[in-house]
CSV table of C-alpha atoms in Angstrom, one decimal:
chain,number,residue,atom,x,y,z
W,684,MET,CA,13.0,220.7,54.2
W,685,LYS,CA,9.7,218.9,53.5
W,686,TYR,CA,7.4,220.5,50.9
W,687,VAL,CA,3.8,220.3,52.2
W,688,THR,CA,1.2,219.4,49.5
W,689,GLN,CA,-2.5,218.5,49.3
W,690,ASN,CA,-3.4,214.9,48.7
W,691,THR,CA,-3.1,214.7,44.9
W,692,LEU,CA,-6.0,212.3,44.7
W,693,ASP,CA,-8.3,215.2,45.7
W,694,LEU,CA,-7.8,216.4,42.1
W,695,PHE,CA,-9.8,213.5,40.8
W,696,HIS,CA,-12.7,213.9,43.1
W,697,SER,CA,-14.7,216.4,41.1
W,698,ASP,CA,-16.2,216.9,37.7
W,699,HIS,CA,-13.1,218.8,36.6
W,700,LEU,CA,-11.1,217.0,33.9
W,701,VAL,CA,-7.6,216.6,35.4
W,702,ARG,CA,-5.0,217.9,32.9
W,703,ILE,CA,-1.6,216.2,33.2
W,704,CYS,CA,1.8,216.7,31.7
W,705,ALA,CA,3.3,213.3,30.8
W,706,PRO,CA,6.8,212.1,31.8
W,707,MET,CA,9.1,213.0,28.9
W,708,VAL,CA,12.8,212.1,28.8
W,709,ARG,CA,14.8,215.3,28.6
W,710,TYR,CA,11.7,217.5,28.4
W,711,SER,CA,9.4,217.3,31.4
W,712,LYS,CA,12.0,219.0,33.7
W,713,LEU,CA,11.4,221.7,36.2
W,714,ALA,CA,11.5,224.7,33.8
W,715,PHE,CA,9.0,223.1,31.5
W,716,ARG,CA,6.7,222.0,34.3
W,717,THR,CA,6.8,225.6,35.6
W,718,LEU,CA,5.6,226.8,32.2
W,719,VAL,CA,2.7,224.4,31.7
W,720,ARG,CA,1.5,225.0,35.2
W,721,LYS,CA,0.9,228.7,34.2
W,722,TYR,CA,-1.4,227.4,31.5
W,723,ASP,CA,-3.9,225.2,33.4
W,724,CYS,CA,-1.9,222.0,33.7
W,725,ASP,CA,-3.0,220.4,37.0
W,726,LEU,CA,-0.4,217.7,37.6
W,727,CYS,CA,3.1,217.2,36.2
W,728,TYR,CA,5.4,214.2,36.0
W,729,THR,CA,9.2,214.2,36.0
W,730,PRO,CA,11.0,212.3,33.2
W,731,MET,CA,11.5,208.6,33.9
W,732,ILE,CA,14.3,207.9,36.4
W,733,ILE,CA,16.0,204.5,36.8
W,734,ALA,CA,15.3,203.7,40.5
W,735,ALA,CA,18.4,201.6,41.0
W,736,ASP,CA,20.7,204.4,39.9
W,737,PHE,CA,18.8,206.9,41.9
W,738,VAL,CA,19.1,204.9,45.1
W,739,LYS,CA,22.8,204.1,44.6
W,740,SER,CA,24.1,207.5,43.5
W,741,VAL,CA,24.0,210.9,45.0
W,742,LYS,CA,25.2,212.2,41.6
W,743,ALA,CA,22.2,210.6,39.9
W,744,ARG,CA,19.8,212.1,42.4
W,745,ASP,CA,21.2,215.6,42.0
W,746,SER,CA,21.2,215.5,38.2
W,747,GLU,CA,17.9,213.6,37.7
W,748,PHE,CA,15.6,215.3,40.3
W,749,THR,CA,15.2,219.0,40.7
W,750,THR,CA,12.1,220.7,42.2
W,751,ASN,CA,11.0,223.7,44.1
W,752,GLN,CA,8.0,224.7,46.3
W,753,GLY,CA,5.9,225.9,43.4
W,754,ASP,CA,6.4,222.6,41.6
W,755,ARG,CA,3.2,220.9,43.0
W,756,PRO,CA,1.5,218.6,42.7
W,757,LEU,CA,4.5,216.5,41.3
W,758,ILE,CA,4.8,212.9,40.5
W,759,VAL,CA,8.3,211.3,40.2
W,760,GLN,CA,8.3,208.5,37.6
W,761,PHE,CA,10.6,205.6,38.2
W,762,ALA,CA,11.6,202.6,36.1
W,763,ALA,CA,12.1,199.6,38.4
W,764,LYS,CA,11.9,195.8,38.5
W,765,GLU,CA,12.5,195.2,42.2
W,766,ALA,CA,10.0,196.1,44.9
W,767,GLN,CA,12.6,197.1,47.5
W,768,VAL,CA,14.5,199.3,45.1
W,769,LEU,CA,11.3,201.1,44.1
W,770,ALA,CA,10.3,201.6,47.8
W,771,ASP,CA,13.7,203.0,48.6
W,772,ALA,CA,13.6,205.4,45.7
W,773,ALA,CA,10.1,206.5,46.8
W,774,SER,CA,11.3,207.1,50.4
W,775,LEU,CA,14.0,209.4,49.1
W,776,VAL,CA,11.6,211.6,47.1
W,777,SER,CA,8.7,211.4,49.5
W,778,PRO,CA,9.5,214.6,51.4
W,779,PHE,CA,9.8,216.6,48.1
W,780,ALA,CA,7.0,215.1,45.9
W,781,SER,CA,3.3,214.3,45.9
W,782,GLY,CA,3.8,210.7,44.8
W,783,ILE,CA,5.6,208.3,42.5
W,784,ASP,CA,4.6,206.5,39.3
W,785,LEU,CA,5.9,203.1,38.1
W,786,ASN,CA,6.6,203.0,34.4
W,787,CYS,CA,5.0,200.0,32.9
W,788,GLY,CA,4.6,201.4,29.4
W,789,CYS,CA,8.0,202.3,28.0
W,790,PRO,CA,8.3,200.3,24.7
W,791,GLN,CA,11.9,201.0,24.0
W,792,ARG,CA,14.1,197.9,23.4
W,793,TRP,CA,16.7,198.8,26.0
W,794,ALA,CA,14.1,199.2,28.7
W,795,MET,CA,12.3,196.0,27.9
W,796,ALA,CA,15.7,194.1,27.7
W,797,GLU,CA,16.5,195.4,31.2
W,798,GLY,CA,13.1,194.2,32.6
W,799,TYR,CA,11.7,197.8,32.8
W,800,GLY,CA,8.7,199.5,31.2
W,801,ALA,CA,6.1,197.7,29.1
W,802,CYS,CA,7.4,194.2,29.8
W,803,LEU,CA,6.0,194.7,33.4
W,804,ILE,CA,2.4,194.5,32.1
W,805,ASN,CA,3.0,190.8,31.7
W,806,ASN,CA,3.9,190.4,35.3
W,807,PRO,CA,1.0,191.7,37.4
W,808,GLU,CA,2.2,190.0,40.5
W,809,LEU,CA,5.5,191.9,40.5
W,810,VAL,CA,3.6,195.2,39.8
W,811,SER,CA,1.3,194.5,42.7
W,812,ASP,CA,4.3,193.6,45.0
W,813,MET,CA,6.0,196.9,44.0
W,814,VAL,CA,2.9,198.9,44.8
W,815,LYS,CA,2.5,197.2,48.2
W,816,GLN,CA,6.1,197.7,49.1
W,817,VAL,CA,5.9,201.4,48.5
W,818,ARG,CA,2.7,201.6,50.4
W,819,ASN,CA,4.3,199.8,53.4
W,820,GLN,CA,7.5,201.8,53.4
W,821,VAL,CA,6.3,205.3,52.8
W,822,GLY,CA,4.3,206.3,55.9
W,823,ASP,CA,2.5,209.3,54.5
W,824,PRO,CA,-1.1,208.3,53.6
W,825,GLY,CA,-1.3,211.2,51.2
W,826,PHE,CA,1.6,210.1,49.1
W,827,THR,CA,0.4,208.5,45.9
W,828,ILE,CA,1.6,205.4,44.0
W,829,SER,CA,0.4,205.2,40.5
W,830,ILE,CA,1.3,203.2,37.4
W,831,LYS,CA,1.4,204.1,33.7
W,832,ILE,CA,0.8,201.2,31.4
W,833,ARG,CA,0.3,200.1,27.7
W,834,ILE,CA,-2.4,197.7,26.8
W,835,HIS,CA,-2.3,194.0,25.7
W,836,ALA,CA,-3.8,192.8,22.4
W,837,ASP,CA,-6.1,190.9,24.6
W,838,ILE,CA,-7.7,193.6,26.8
W,839,SER,CA,-8.9,191.1,29.4
W,840,ARG,CA,-5.2,190.6,30.4
W,841,THR,CA,-4.9,194.4,30.9
W,842,VAL,CA,-8.1,194.5,33.0
W,843,ASP,CA,-6.7,191.7,35.1
W,844,LEU,CA,-3.4,193.6,35.6
W,845,CYS,CA,-5.3,196.7,36.6
W,846,ARG,CA,-7.6,195.0,39.0
W,847,LYS,CA,-4.7,193.4,40.8
W,848,ALA,CA,-2.9,196.7,41.0
W,849,GLU,CA,-6.1,198.3,42.4
W,850,ALA,CA,-6.3,195.5,45.1
W,851,ALA,CA,-2.6,196.2,46.0
W,852,GLY,CA,-3.4,199.9,46.7
W,853,VAL,CA,-2.5,201.8,43.5
W,854,SER,CA,-3.9,205.3,43.6
W,855,TRP,CA,-4.7,205.7,39.9
W,856,ILE,CA,-3.7,204.1,36.6
W,857,THR,CA,-2.7,206.0,33.4
W,858,VAL,CA,-3.4,204.0,30.2
W,859,HIS,CA,-1.6,204.6,27.0
W,860,GLY,CA,-4.1,203.1,24.6
W,861,ARG,CA,-1.6,201.3,22.4
W,862,THR,CA,0.2,197.9,22.7
W,863,HIS,CA,4.0,197.9,23.2
W,864,ASP,CA,4.7,197.4,19.5
W,865,GLU,CA,2.3,200.1,18.3
W,866,ARG,CA,3.8,203.6,17.6
W,867,HIS,CA,1.6,205.8,15.4
W,868,GLN,CA,-1.4,203.6,15.0
W,869,PRO,CA,-4.7,205.0,16.2
W,870,VAL,CA,-5.2,204.9,20.0
W,871,HIS,CA,-7.6,202.2,21.3
W,872,TYR,CA,-10.0,204.4,23.3
W,873,ASP,CA,-12.4,201.5,23.6
W,874,ALA,CA,-9.8,199.7,25.6
W,875,ILE,CA,-9.3,202.6,28.0
W,876,LYS,CA,-13.1,202.7,28.4
W,877,SER,CA,-13.2,199.0,29.2
W,878,ILE,CA,-10.5,199.5,31.9
W,879,LYS,CA,-12.3,202.5,33.4
W,880,GLU,CA,-15.5,200.5,33.6
W,881,SER,CA,-13.7,197.7,35.4
W,882,LEU,CA,-12.2,199.8,38.2
W,883,SER,CA,-13.3,202.0,41.0
W,884,ILE,CA,-10.0,204.1,41.2
W,885,PRO,CA,-9.3,207.0,38.8
W,886,VAL,CA,-8.1,206.2,35.3
W,887,VAL,CA,-6.1,208.7,33.1
W,888,ALA,CA,-6.2,208.4,29.3
W,889,ASN,CA,-3.0,208.9,27.3
W,890,GLY,CA,-2.2,209.0,23.6
W,891,ASP,CA,-2.5,211.6,20.8
W,892,VAL,CA,-3.9,214.5,22.9
W,893,LYS,CA,-3.3,217.5,20.7
W,894,SER,CA,-5.8,220.1,22.0
W,895,LEU,CA,-8.1,220.8,25.0
W,896,LYS,CA,-11.1,220.0,22.8
W,897,GLU,CA,-9.6,216.6,22.0
W,898,ALA,CA,-8.9,216.0,25.7
W,899,GLU,CA,-12.5,216.7,26.5
W,900,ASN,CA,-13.7,214.4,23.6
W,901,ILE,CA,-11.5,211.6,25.0
W,902,ARG,CA,-13.1,212.0,28.4
W,903,GLU,CA,-16.5,211.7,26.7
W,904,ILE,CA,-15.5,208.5,24.8
W,905,THR,CA,-13.6,206.8,27.7
W,906,GLY,CA,-15.1,208.1,30.9
W,907,ALA,CA,-11.5,208.8,32.1
W,908,ASP,CA,-11.0,211.0,35.1
W,909,GLY,CA,-8.0,212.8,33.6
W,910,VAL,CA,-6.1,213.2,30.3
W,911,MET,CA,-2.3,213.1,30.0
W,912,ALA,CA,-0.5,214.8,27.1
W,913,ALA,CA,3.1,214.6,25.9
W,914,ARG,CA,3.8,215.8,22.3
W,915,GLY,CA,0.7,218.0,22.3
W,916,LEU,CA,2.1,220.0,25.2
W,917,LEU,CA,5.6,220.1,23.7
W,918,ALA,CA,4.1,221.7,20.6
W,919,ASN,CA,1.8,224.0,22.6
W,920,PRO,CA,2.4,224.3,26.3
W,921,ALA,CA,-0.7,226.5,26.6
W,922,MET,CA,-2.9,223.7,25.1
W,923,PHE,CA,-4.7,223.0,28.4
W,924,ALA,CA,-5.7,226.6,28.7
W,925,GLY,CA,-7.6,226.3,25.3
W,926,TYR,CA,-5.1,227.8,22.9
W,927,GLU,CA,-4.9,226.2,19.5
W,928,GLU,CA,-1.3,227.2,19.0
W,929,THR,CA,1.5,228.5,21.2
W,930,PRO,CA,0.7,232.2,22.1
W,931,LEU,CA,3.5,234.7,22.1
W,932,ALA,CA,2.9,235.3,25.8
W,933,CYS,CA,3.8,231.6,26.4
W,934,ILE,CA,7.1,232.0,24.5
W,935,GLN,CA,7.9,235.1,26.6
W,936,ASP,CA,7.1,233.1,29.7
W,937,TRP,CA,9.4,230.3,28.6
W,938,ILE,CA,12.3,232.8,28.0
W,939,ASP,CA,11.7,234.3,31.4
W,940,ILE,CA,11.6,231.0,33.2
W,941,THR,CA,14.6,229.5,31.5
W,942,LEU,CA,16.7,232.6,32.2
W,943,GLU,CA,15.7,232.5,35.8
W,944,HIS,CA,16.4,228.7,36.1
W,945,GLY,CA,19.7,228.9,34.2
W,946,THR,CA,18.4,226.3,31.7
W,947,PRO,CA,21.1,225.0,29.3
W,948,PHE,CA,20.9,226.4,25.8
W,949,THR,CA,20.1,223.0,24.1
W,950,CYS,CA,17.0,222.5,26.3
W,951,LEU,CA,15.8,226.1,25.9
W,952,HIS,CA,16.3,225.9,22.1
W,953,HIS,CA,14.7,222.4,21.6
W,954,HIS,CA,11.6,223.5,23.4
W,955,LEU,CA,11.3,226.6,21.3
W,956,ILE,CA,11.7,224.6,18.1
W,957,TYR,CA,8.7,222.4,19.2
W,958,MET,CA,6.7,225.4,20.4
W,959,MET,CA,7.1,227.5,17.3
W,960,GLU,CA,6.6,224.6,14.8
W,961,ARG,CA,3.0,225.8,13.9
W,962,ILE,CA,3.7,229.5,13.9
W,963,THR,CA,6.9,229.7,11.8
W,964,SER,CA,7.5,229.4,8.0
W,965,LYS,CA,9.9,227.0,6.4
W,966,GLN,CA,12.3,229.9,5.8
W,967,GLU,CA,12.1,231.0,9.4
W,968,LYS,CA,12.7,227.4,10.6
W,969,ARG,CA,15.9,227.2,8.4
W,970,VAL,CA,17.3,230.2,10.3
W,971,PHE,CA,15.9,229.6,13.8
W,972,ASN,CA,16.6,225.9,14.1
W,973,VAL,CA,20.4,226.3,13.6
W,974,LEU,CA,20.9,229.1,16.0
W,975,SER,CA,23.7,228.1,18.4
W,976,SER,CA,23.5,230.4,21.5
W,977,THR,CA,21.0,231.8,23.9
W,978,SER,CA,22.0,235.3,22.9
W,979,ALA,CA,21.3,234.5,19.2
W,980,VAL,CA,17.9,233.1,20.1
W,981,LEU,CA,17.0,236.1,22.3
W,982,ASP,CA,18.1,238.5,19.4
W,983,TYR,CA,16.0,236.5,16.9
W,984,LEU,CA,12.8,236.5,19.1
W,985,ARG,CA,13.2,240.3,19.8
W,986,ASP,CA,13.7,241.2,16.2
W,987,HIS,CA,10.9,238.9,14.7
W,988,TYR,CA,8.3,238.8,17.5
W,989,GLY,CA,9.0,241.6,19.9
W,990,ILE,CA,9.8,239.2,22.7
W,991,GLN,CA,12.3,240.8,25.1
């Protein structure tokens, strides 16, 4: 069954700030995407999937990629280093997703050692080839191909990479405003601004987005067409709807969604630990964070917060 979707690029063709849930290993799965969509998130990414494993293994496809008709628009993010492998992975998901994204930003040692992630920003020709191959192989003109990058210390190299990707037919570029070896240093919003001013395609800003107000400020500073959040949404899935901290209604929604989806306890619990960080005391955390079953969590939420 093919899931029909609007062209995701249409989201960027208005004055509306496009609000995006980042790809997050273990976390940006179907249940969480369902939750953030209820709170004004416009576009969601899957966790990063290794394209070669996805193409080779039915088991990998079944475990790594789950969606439904309400899960739109949806971008499937792949780690890849060969154009044909990425194009084959894109072909497999194209009936069920709005587009794919190539990870050119993961700074983890294992990814870079394998030739994935942030090391790709140093190989603009390969990135361009991968974009072209997906474009050639996936016939649907509405299917998007985007890239998510980190920046170089020399921003002119990043601008060159982005211009080459644009010429190859990339739909938009998400820029995490840090170099591959920066973790908690301030985000270089000036670099994102320079990239945006150098391109005619949409640019999404990523890095340290903790509230809707911050997202709007980042757009003002950079001129970006969209803002992508990761940890900010984990801590407050209702962030894009303007809430400063997770409302109880959002916690109730999470419980309802996870019970409906049959979400494993560890995932259900980890998300709640993030979501309740700002609204629980140290004493409450000591109790809640070591609960070990769904029934114990449900009892705790009912007794302390009136959540059924």
